[in-house]
Amino acid sequence: MASTKRKKIVVAIIVVLGIGLLWFLYSSWRRSIPAQDEAMERHVPLAFFDQAANEADYFHDMDGGARLTPAEIRGRNTWMAWTGGDEAFWDWLADNSFGTFDLLKTISSYPCSPAQEQRARASERRAATTNPNADGGYGESSYSDVGPTNAQGGHETGDRAYYASGVCDSAMWPQPGQPPYRYYNRDTRFCYTGLINQPGFVKPTAPDEYGLCLDRDAGAADSFDPKVYGRPSGVLGLRVYPNPNFDAAAKQRWMQAMKTDAFYTDPKFFTRRDLVRPYRVGMACSFCHVSPHPLHPPADPENPKLADLSGTIGAQYFWFGRVFGANVTPDNFIWHMLGSQRPGSVDTSFVPHDNVNNPRALNAIFNLGARLENGKQRAIETSAGPALLLPEVATHKPDYTFGVPHILWDGADSVGVDAALTRVYLNIGEYHQEWIRHISPVVGLGKQSPITVKAAQENSVYWNATQKRSHDMAAYLIRGGSPMPLAEAPGGADYLQADAPTLQRGRVVFAQSCARCHSSKQPPQPQTAGIPRLGEKGCIGDRYLDCWNNYWKWTETPEFKTQMTQLANDPDFLKGNYLSTDARIPVTLLQTEICSSMASNSIAGHVWDNFSSQSYKDLPSVGPVNLYDPIGKKTFSWDAPGGGRGYQRVPSLIAVWATAPFLHNNEVGSFTGDPSLKGRMEAFEDSISQLLWPERRKPFYHRTQSVTNLTVDTAALPALQSLGARLVGLVDDGKVKLGPIPAGTPVNLLANINAGGNDPQVGLWTLLRTLHDIKKGLGAVKGKSEAATAARLRELVPDLIGVNVCPDFIVNRGHEFGKELSDQEKRDLIEFLKTL
């Protein structure tokens, strides 16, 4: 009997293994065949998405009201309203983000009728009775990066600390503990999320036919073809499309649930992975780039006119966590990670996740024409392999070497501006049917592989349609991204009271201390034997660091400073000056927080491999970096990887008065939330003071504000990772659960864990064993005192750093180049910077 039983077990194991092998072979074969996007599947011709030669100029009042050419108008319309089919991706993500994300929630104003208000209050009473201690909303300790600094360097107070200017009246906000939907409302949309209300829309006074509280057209909506562009949502940059999967069965289920407003109030309904919504929400580039115009600020930021807006200044007031975490609550570590992104910054690799929490400022696009010319002189790149199929690269035969602007903060977009504009649509969801097969979205588990240009060109109508539009987009950005001098702002003269000698002294300080990075006009660098000059063809790839060091040495000489001062004294010095070299600076020199420079999606073998140059992939390591452990309170050395990582490109100083806070992550200086001239100048004065007097900064790191758990649904994990997590005991009730994580834990200690991907530094099983030990250690102090939990965390920090792809925590450090200046030189420099 026992022998028969053993035989049956052996047979069962063989069958299971055989099925598993067959499934693996089938999956591998299937992945070898590129997916088609929806337009290709439905046989929609490319010409369907063509723009008319004289497309309507709906946005003509924006960008200072400049008269644009037909090509520039087409480019602006694409920038403002074209979503490239990404509405399918954002709909997919709403069902595959563990119940955290839903753009339909973000653009809602629920409750929007007396009956809905009554049902919402009843729901809130039931929730309070069921769990009276729950904090379902964004309470006072929502974001770890606000308020005064405590002795440990972490921030403890809440959102209201940001609104000292009074432009956003916190009295009209919900109280702490109320459910998240209470925070989303057209009346407070700009103040709470930083999104821009589209003129011509009003707050709904009743739900639509599907029970949704979406903005209503007041008779001034744009007239773009809804089959191509969708209809406007009431939020600039977001477009609404009918959901083709909303069939009769889905509609019946939806309408039954909405009798109780379940989409807004019932997590069991709105977090379902099979939920089919009536609409999809698509995203245009403008979503992350439109904002109040510094020279034409709106009287009421919640109700701007088109003339009050710029399409190129960057979404400076954008709250990433609030926009993308409409369902998240503070008991989940994800809530704190989202909150670590400073207003006006976005982790562009958060969805195509690279296991690095690296928020970057949504910086303005200025003087693109001058930037392109600068690239021809100082950013020579060579492309190879599949990137040669990109139309812009293909024009540079035979060696495919040409000058380009470095668009992303890490300089990874290095194949030309048209290619960069086309590729960015992939990043926001275009042709997701293919690229999500090459990466594990949001959680970042498993190895990445490149989505190919060839696959996109052959299988995505939307990719090809965007490619056709890219040249017009570039034309618009060249025209629309013009300088915004403070002198032209209403009341700007009041802040420009410096006399001519002061401005001249400030100009000289700028020339001798700043211009080597922040001027596209430079004196000619002398030739050094054996080392190419910065920007020359030989100064790329693995030679770059030698070239950079040689250039930096030259800029410290009296000869450079004398010649640079002569250039700066030219009356036309600022004309056509991009006020940046766009060069890649090693973070060992900058000494700023390094995680943005550790973004890895564009390095060799990763998802955007085909859209970065070979020169980028060949960049050498910058070497060891000194980092600080805020828990153990000690410095340690960490070896930075190469292959493209370890560098930051230089931002422009055009309109620096209007673009504070500073640094790549907006972490130096105050965020006022106020787009008026007064609000901008308050932010500038505080930010430039902290930048030039670094001793005035209090080093801080983002940390959890309460006890949390890191929770991921096993259904979202690849089979191997899910199995491994189960084997080492990480799975609890169908979820991978790591915790309890004590209050005060640095966010990046967990957010930057290597999730068993391409990076060879940490293997999958090493990672899983470490996580198991951490879970066991934290579980041992569950329910004990905060001091005991914190003590155990300190013991676990070395293990966590060992599996961390970027163990950097202090976010407002570095860029101390003004440290050697006298106080008077700094004050003179500030007066000159105001004139830029």
XYZ file of C-alpha atoms in Angstrom, residues 71 75 78-79 82 285 365 368-369 371-372 383 387 389-396 402-407 413-427 430 453 457 462-478 610-612:
65
model
C 3.402 73.002 -37.314
C 2.891 70.135 -31.877
C -0.159 66.770 -29.462
C 1.682 67.833 -26.309
C -2.510 63.234 -27.523
C 2.692 64.887 -21.917
C 11.792 73.206 -20.959
C 15.363 74.165 -26.632
C 16.840 75.651 -29.811
C 19.987 73.496 -26.074
C 20.139 71.623 -29.367
C 24.501 54.958 -31.002
C 18.782 52.183 -31.683
C 16.302 51.941 -36.353
C 15.192 55.214 -34.745
C 14.589 57.665 -37.623
C 16.590 60.484 -36.066
C 19.570 58.228 -35.364
C 19.381 56.657 -38.831
C 20.066 60.021 -40.491
C 23.563 60.144 -38.972
C 25.990 63.271 -33.320
C 25.314 65.898 -30.675
C 22.160 65.599 -28.569
C 20.552 67.297 -25.580
C 20.421 65.219 -22.384
C 16.744 65.277 -21.465
C 17.806 60.030 -23.130
C 20.739 60.376 -25.488
C 19.528 59.529 -29.005
C 18.046 62.853 -30.077
C 15.076 65.022 -29.190
C 12.610 63.423 -31.635
C 13.477 59.975 -30.312
C 13.192 61.203 -26.734
C 9.744 62.671 -27.366
C 8.600 59.427 -28.979
C 10.037 57.187 -26.264
C 8.474 59.153 -23.419
C 5.053 57.989 -24.580
C 6.160 54.416 -23.909
C 7.043 55.476 -20.381
C 1.878 53.649 -24.964
C 12.337 49.601 -31.600
C 7.565 49.970 -35.378
C 0.232 54.361 -31.768
C 4.054 54.312 -31.680
C 4.223 55.164 -35.372
C 1.575 57.875 -34.980
C 3.568 59.454 -32.150
C 6.752 59.235 -34.227
C 5.023 61.188 -37.014
C 4.028 63.870 -34.492
C 7.404 64.203 -32.748
C 8.936 66.766 -35.099
C 5.985 69.129 -34.651
C 6.194 68.635 -30.881
C 9.837 69.660 -30.969
C 8.909 72.722 -33.035
C 6.365 73.730 -30.395
C 8.795 73.227 -27.527
C 11.440 75.328 -29.284
C 17.054 50.555 -27.340
C 16.489 54.237 -26.568
C 19.857 55.168 -25.072
